[in-house]
């Protein structure tokens, strides 16, 4: 079991390395030279000392040897500079690829809501918590990749130096391996603890970033409730927990690193004692130059072994990071994280590939809505008995269907289920008599568009919020805004379509946000328009004007369009002008039909609800 997991983690790292092989090789060459070039002065030092004892082999003057030393050091500085550039570029690519792939996968979830799978159970991850995955875990994996090329550089010269040591004295060299054996044994024994501490510290960080996100998202609510002290106390508790787990994690790491360092130092001490004995003895005598070279090379070998120890611990942390990121993939393979997707980032020369054109939705007569049928649709929220059960209805082209009912009766759940934003547990949806297999990918423009109860706007201009990458003329945007009854609001805005709406549209009123979101739908001219409770933010006249414009204006002009509307509403005026009403109660359809049929005097609907719509 353990072996399988280990292999998998290495396979993922290998996939990442293969993403940009040329850059990786260039970077590795730089790092081989950065770590390896300092080994060469050892030869010069031996020559220098042997010259003092008249045992030199090359016959170079001391000045020439010093000049050679200088040239080597200048070359070293040059490769350090090049290595920094390649390393930064490569690290950035690795981190970006992981983040891109994780984000791409999250967007593919029907709800685009991050969910983490832990022990078979799925739980949502808040916007604040997700930062820890995108920042800390991606950087951990990036660190591991960076270490591989640095360690390969050290390994090549480590082996080269071991060769030298062996050529000088085999017996002494064997002691070099003792610390390495001990380090491997320690890592094997400490594996569970390394992972446990790292997992706990990541989870604690996740909680802190999570609460920070929630605090900043609800400052007003906290102030209004006078809950500042309680919130800060809770924040402090989470920070204390984080401090404790981080200290454990860092301390354990530091203990491991220092024990590796000390083991290596002890090994070096033993070797030096042995060397002094050999230098004194008649047999196997070392020259002063040999000894100088041995000591010089020994430092490379020992620092390489210390790095190996650190690297083994780092790899365990990387396994934790891969596991954590993979838990967000909703069952997709961990390979999704390392898939070689295009990133469109600047390369080493500063050039960048052109971004792909945004796919413009194509209208296709074949998809024109004639009828939409929903049969026996059911969804119960996991772990609860809330949701909707056995919902059936049919919608005809060009009609207005209103879903109504008391709060919590399942109206939003029904819309979300129909649009594939929740996975249906049973039932069927057919579009023109054909079963819709995957509603999440089917109910998109130009087939369908949706405005949720709380519309999502971005901190861009009005134009960008409406188009979201779509290519349309200003006249189309203005027509859409006009249909959304926004023309008077637009006239008061100095910057017109270039007006910035602020983060999440804070510079707009609730009603303006709703109508901008509606204009976003209209500009796409979808066959089916789904609104979740427009009435909540619009006054009666504005809403009536909006419905009249939808059904009057769309049949005229250059591009006649026959939209079909499915809306949640409680407003009597909308219920009256609808073609069909679906009344929900406790997750089921309580009544269905035209206004007069449903709200006649002998209705069985609850009195309070009846009086609210009459
Ligand atoms: N994510 C969720 N997890 C668990 N239960 C949920 C979830 N979302 C909604 N519910 C429950 O499902 C039921 C239906 O909720 P839904 O939001 O569909 O009602 P609604 O009719 O749209 O309400 P409102 O008129 O207040 O918008 C409610 O009892 C609600 O508490």
mmCIF file of N, CA and C in Angstrom, residues 178-250:
data_model
loop_
_atom_site.group_PDB
_atom_site.id
_atom_site.type_symbol
_atom_site.label_atom_id
_atom_site.label_comp_id
_atom_site.label_asym_id
_atom_site.label_seq_id
_atom_site.Cartn_x
_atom_site.Cartn_y
_atom_site.Cartn_z
ATOM 1 N N UNK A 178 28.255 6.239 6.514
ATOM 2 C CA UNK A 178 27.566 5.892 7.767
ATOM 3 C C UNK A 178 26.404 6.854 8.072
ATOM 4 N N UNK A 179 26.632 8.184 8.013
ATOM 5 C CA UNK A 179 25.520 9.096 8.325
ATOM 6 C C UNK A 179 24.348 8.913 7.369
ATOM 7 N N UNK A 180 24.643 8.610 6.093
ATOM 8 C CA UNK A 180 23.570 8.468 5.102
ATOM 9 C C UNK A 180 22.643 7.310 5.478
ATOM 10 N N UNK A 181 23.254 6.192 5.888
ATOM 11 C CA UNK A 181 22.462 5.021 6.286
ATOM 12 C C UNK A 181 21.571 5.389 7.474
ATOM 13 N N UNK A 182 22.161 6.109 8.430
ATOM 14 C CA UNK A 182 21.393 6.498 9.627
ATOM 15 C C UNK A 182 20.226 7.416 9.244
ATOM 16 N N UNK A 183 20.473 8.335 8.292
ATOM 17 C CA UNK A 183 19.414 9.276 7.897
ATOM 18 C C UNK A 183 18.236 8.553 7.272
ATOM 19 N N UNK A 184 18.535 7.591 6.395
ATOM 20 C CA UNK A 184 17.449 6.845 5.741
ATOM 21 C C UNK A 184 16.618 6.129 6.793
ATOM 22 N N UNK A 185 17.303 5.532 7.787
ATOM 23 C CA UNK A 185 16.589 4.806 8.844
ATOM 24 C C UNK A 185 15.681 5.768 9.618
ATOM 25 N N UNK A 186 16.205 6.961 9.918
ATOM 26 C CA UNK A 186 15.405 7.931 10.700
ATOM 27 C C UNK A 186 14.154 8.344 9.914
ATOM 28 N N UNK A 187 14.334 8.658 8.634
ATOM 29 C CA UNK A 187 13.197 9.118 7.821
ATOM 30 C C UNK A 187 12.122 8.033 7.749
ATOM 31 N N UNK A 188 12.569 6.789 7.610
ATOM 32 C CA UNK A 188 11.602 5.679 7.539
ATOM 33 C C UNK A 188 10.747 5.637 8.808
ATOM 34 N N UNK A 189 11.449 5.781 9.952
ATOM 35 C CA UNK A 189 10.722 5.693 11.225
ATOM 36 C C UNK A 189 9.841 6.915 11.472
ATOM 37 N N UNK A 190 10.308 8.082 10.970
ATOM 38 C CA UNK A 190 9.592 9.325 11.297
ATOM 39 C C UNK A 190 8.497 9.664 10.282
ATOM 40 N N UNK A 191 8.347 8.845 9.237
ATOM 41 C CA UNK A 191 7.438 9.198 8.138
ATOM 42 C C UNK A 191 6.025 9.573 8.612
ATOM 43 N N UNK A 192 5.444 8.721 9.457
ATOM 44 C CA UNK A 192 4.064 8.960 9.894
ATOM 45 C C UNK A 192 3.954 10.288 10.619
ATOM 46 N N UNK A 193 4.943 10.548 11.480
ATOM 47 C CA UNK A 193 4.898 11.777 12.263
ATOM 48 C C UNK A 193 5.100 13.015 11.367
ATOM 49 N N UNK A 194 6.021 12.902 10.413
ATOM 50 C CA UNK A 194 6.270 14.045 9.506
ATOM 51 C C UNK A 194 4.957 14.418 8.826
ATOM 52 N N UNK A 195 4.251 13.392 8.303
ATOM 53 C CA UNK A 195 3.014 13.651 7.562
ATOM 54 C C UNK A 195 1.920 14.176 8.490
ATOM 55 N N UNK A 196 1.862 13.574 9.687
ATOM 56 C CA UNK A 196 0.804 13.977 10.624
ATOM 57 C C UNK A 196 0.947 15.451 10.999
ATOM 58 N N UNK A 197 2.177 15.879 11.343
ATOM 59 C CA UNK A 197 2.382 17.277 11.741
ATOM 60 C C UNK A 197 2.118 18.223 10.584
ATOM 61 N N UNK A 198 2.551 17.820 9.367
ATOM 62 C CA UNK A 198 2.360 18.705 8.221
ATOM 63 C C UNK A 198 0.860 18.867 7.898
ATOM 64 N N UNK A 199 0.148 17.744 7.970
ATOM 65 C CA UNK A 199 -1.291 17.782 7.678
ATOM 66 C C UNK A 199 -2.009 18.690 8.681
ATOM 67 N N UNK A 200 -1.653 18.511 9.969
ATOM 68 C CA UNK A 200 -2.309 19.317 11.015
ATOM 69 C C UNK A 200 -2.007 20.791 10.837
ATOM 70 N N UNK A 201 -0.762 21.140 10.485
ATOM 71 C CA UNK A 201 -0.417 22.564 10.354
ATOM 72 C C UNK A 201 -1.114 23.163 9.130
ATOM 73 N N UNK A 202 -1.233 22.379 8.057
ATOM 74 C CA UNK A 202 -1.943 22.879 6.868
ATOM 75 C C UNK A 202 -3.437 23.103 7.182
ATOM 76 N N UNK A 203 -4.011 22.149 7.924
ATOM 77 C CA UNK A 203 -5.443 22.285 8.242
ATOM 78 C C UNK A 203 -5.685 23.500 9.138
ATOM 79 N N UNK A 204 -4.748 23.734 10.077
ATOM 80 C CA UNK A 204 -4.908 24.883 10.970
ATOM 81 C C UNK A 204 -4.763 26.184 10.179
ATOM 82 N N UNK A 205 -3.829 26.222 9.215
ATOM 83 C CA UNK A 205 -3.655 27.424 8.376
ATOM 84 C C UNK A 205 -4.924 27.663 7.568
ATOM 85 N N UNK A 206 -5.477 26.559 7.069
ATOM 86 C CA UNK A 206 -6.695 26.628 6.255
ATOM 87 C C UNK A 206 -7.840 27.265 7.060
ATOM 88 N N UNK A 207 -7.921 26.884 8.345
ATOM 89 C CA UNK A 207 -8.996 27.434 9.188
ATOM 90 C C UNK A 207 -8.793 28.941 9.390
ATOM 91 N N UNK A 208 -7.535 29.356 9.578
ATOM 92 C CA UNK A 208 -7.262 30.780 9.803
ATOM 93 C C UNK A 208 -7.591 31.582 8.544
ATOM 94 N N UNK A 209 -7.140 31.110 7.363
ATOM 95 C CA UNK A 209 -7.451 31.858 6.132
ATOM 96 C C UNK A 209 -8.960 31.837 5.890
ATOM 97 N N UNK A 210 -9.608 30.737 6.287
ATOM 98 C CA UNK A 210 -11.061 30.621 6.101
ATOM 99 C C UNK A 210 -11.812 31.659 6.914
ATOM 100 N N UNK A 211 -11.442 31.787 8.188
ATOM 101 C CA UNK A 211 -12.171 32.737 9.049
ATOM 102 C C UNK A 211 -11.859 34.169 8.615
ATOM 103 N N UNK A 212 -10.627 34.404 8.138
ATOM 104 C CA UNK A 212 -10.293 35.751 7.647
ATOM 105 C C UNK A 212 -11.217 36.136 6.494
ATOM 106 N N UNK A 213 -11.411 35.174 5.564
ATOM 107 C CA UNK A 213 -12.302 35.421 4.417
ATOM 108 C C UNK A 213 -13.709 35.740 4.903
ATOM 109 N N UNK A 214 -14.186 34.965 5.888
ATOM 110 C CA UNK A 214 -15.555 35.174 6.369
ATOM 111 C C UNK A 214 -15.681 36.510 7.104
ATOM 112 N N UNK A 215 -14.651 36.860 7.894
ATOM 113 C CA UNK A 215 -14.719 38.134 8.629
ATOM 114 C C UNK A 215 -14.788 39.300 7.640
ATOM 115 N N UNK A 216 -13.893 39.301 6.638
ATOM 116 C CA UNK A 216 -13.889 40.416 5.693
ATOM 117 C C UNK A 216 -15.167 40.454 4.860
ATOM 118 N N UNK A 217 -15.775 39.286 4.656
ATOM 119 C CA UNK A 217 -17.001 39.229 3.853
ATOM 120 C C UNK A 217 -18.233 39.664 4.637
ATOM 121 N N UNK A 218 -18.107 39.757 5.970
ATOM 122 C CA UNK A 218 -19.313 40.096 6.738
ATOM 123 C C UNK A 218 -19.026 41.077 7.868
ATOM 124 N N UNK A 219 -18.195 42.065 7.562
ATOM 125 C CA UNK A 219 -17.820 43.078 8.562
ATOM 126 C C UNK A 219 -19.071 43.757 9.116
ATOM 127 N N UNK A 220 -19.971 44.121 8.185
ATOM 128 C CA UNK A 220 -21.158 44.852 8.607
ATOM 129 C C UNK A 220 -22.021 44.008 9.565
ATOM 130 N N UNK A 221 -22.231 42.738 9.175
ATOM 131 C CA UNK A 221 -23.069 41.857 9.999
ATOM 132 C C UNK A 221 -22.471 41.719 11.394
ATOM 133 N N UNK A 222 -21.145 41.627 11.471
ATOM 134 C CA UNK A 222 -20.477 41.469 12.774
ATOM 135 C C UNK A 222 -20.689 42.727 13.615
ATOM 136 N N UNK A 223 -20.559 43.906 12.950
ATOM 137 C CA UNK A 223 -20.705 45.166 13.690
ATOM 138 C C UNK A 223 -22.146 45.347 14.162
ATOM 139 N N UNK A 224 -23.082 45.059 13.266
ATOM 140 C CA UNK A 224 -24.491 45.238 13.613
ATOM 141 C C UNK A 224 -24.866 44.344 14.797
ATOM 142 N N UNK A 225 -24.310 43.136 14.819
ATOM 143 C CA UNK A 225 -24.639 42.202 15.906
ATOM 144 C C UNK A 225 -23.796 42.483 17.148
ATOM 145 N N UNK A 226 -22.854 43.437 17.064
ATOM 146 C CA UNK A 226 -21.971 43.737 18.203
ATOM 147 C C UNK A 226 -21.136 42.523 18.572
ATOM 148 N N UNK A 227 -20.744 41.746 17.549
ATOM 149 C CA UNK A 227 -20.064 40.474 17.841
ATOM 150 C C UNK A 227 -18.557 40.558 17.655
ATOM 151 N N UNK A 228 -18.014 41.805 17.638
ATOM 152 C CA UNK A 228 -16.580 41.959 17.371
ATOM 153 C C UNK A 228 -15.729 41.125 18.336
ATOM 154 N N UNK A 229 -16.081 41.209 19.650
ATOM 155 C CA UNK A 229 -15.241 40.540 20.643
ATOM 156 C C UNK A 229 -15.270 39.013 20.439
ATOM 157 N N UNK A 230 -16.491 38.492 20.264
ATOM 158 C CA UNK A 230 -16.617 37.035 20.085
ATOM 159 C C UNK A 230 -15.874 36.557 18.854
ATOM 160 N N UNK A 231 -16.006 37.346 17.771
ATOM 161 C CA UNK A 231 -15.341 36.945 16.525
ATOM 162 C C UNK A 231 -13.825 36.975 16.717
ATOM 163 N N UNK A 232 -13.344 38.047 17.378
ATOM 164 C CA UNK A 232 -11.894 38.139 17.587
ATOM 165 C C UNK A 232 -11.393 37.035 18.513
ATOM 166 N N UNK A 233 -12.203 36.696 19.538
ATOM 167 C CA UNK A 233 -11.811 35.602 20.446
ATOM 168 C C UNK A 233 -11.668 34.295 19.660
ATOM 169 N N UNK A 234 -12.647 34.065 18.772
ATOM 170 C CA UNK A 234 -12.616 32.829 17.978
ATOM 171 C C UNK A 234 -11.405 32.835 17.048
ATOM 172 N N UNK A 235 -11.127 34.034 16.465
ATOM 173 C CA UNK A 235 -9.975 34.179 15.580
ATOM 174 C C UNK A 235 -8.685 33.869 16.344
ATOM 175 N N UNK A 236 -8.634 34.369 17.614
ATOM 176 C CA UNK A 236 -7.450 34.118 18.443
ATOM 177 C C UNK A 236 -7.299 32.623 18.727
ATOM 178 N N UNK A 237 -8.430 31.976 19.016
ATOM 179 C CA UNK A 237 -8.365 30.527 19.311
ATOM 180 C C UNK A 237 -7.794 29.779 18.103
ATOM 181 N N UNK A 238 -8.299 30.133 16.903
ATOM 182 C CA UNK A 238 -7.809 29.447 15.704
ATOM 183 C C UNK A 238 -6.326 29.733 15.490
ATOM 184 N N UNK A 239 -5.921 30.989 15.760
ATOM 185 C CA UNK A 239 -4.502 31.332 15.602
ATOM 186 C C UNK A 239 -3.629 30.580 16.594
ATOM 187 N N UNK A 240 -4.159 30.431 17.831
ATOM 188 C CA UNK A 240 -3.390 29.663 18.832
ATOM 189 C C UNK A 240 -3.202 28.224 18.375
ATOM 190 N N UNK A 241 -4.314 27.664 17.854
ATOM 191 C CA UNK A 241 -4.215 26.268 17.370
ATOM 192 C C UNK A 241 -3.193 26.182 16.240
ATOM 193 N N UNK A 242 -3.232 27.208 15.362
ATOM 194 C CA UNK A 242 -2.297 27.202 14.228
ATOM 195 C C UNK A 242 -0.858 27.305 14.742
ATOM 196 N N UNK A 243 -0.651 28.208 15.746
ATOM 197 C CA UNK A 243 0.704 28.378 16.260
ATOM 198 C C UNK A 243 1.228 27.060 16.815
ATOM 199 N N UNK A 244 0.356 26.372 17.575
ATOM 200 C CA UNK A 244 0.809 25.114 18.179
ATOM 201 C C UNK A 244 1.171 24.078 17.114
ATOM 202 N N UNK A 245 0.301 23.942 16.106
ATOM 203 C CA UNK A 245 0.583 22.913 15.085
ATOM 204 C C UNK A 245 1.805 23.298 14.252
ATOM 205 N N UNK A 246 1.946 24.632 13.976
ATOM 206 C CA UNK A 246 3.097 25.070 13.178
ATOM 207 C C UNK A 246 4.399 24.851 13.950
ATOM 208 N N UNK A 247 4.341 25.112 15.267
ATOM 209 C CA UNK A 247 5.565 24.926 16.067
ATOM 210 C C UNK A 247 5.962 23.447 16.057
ATOM 211 N N UNK A 248 4.961 22.583 16.224
ATOM 212 C CA UNK A 248 5.259 21.138 16.210
ATOM 213 C C UNK A 248 5.906 20.752 14.882
ATOM 214 N N UNK A 249 5.269 21.230 13.786
ATOM 215 C CA UNK A 249 5.736 20.881 12.444
ATOM 216 C C UNK A 249 7.154 21.415 12.215
ATOM 217 N N UNK A 250 7.359 22.713 12.537
ATOM 218 C CA UNK A 250 8.671 23.320 12.277
ATOM 219 C C UNK A 250 9.734 22.729 13.195
#
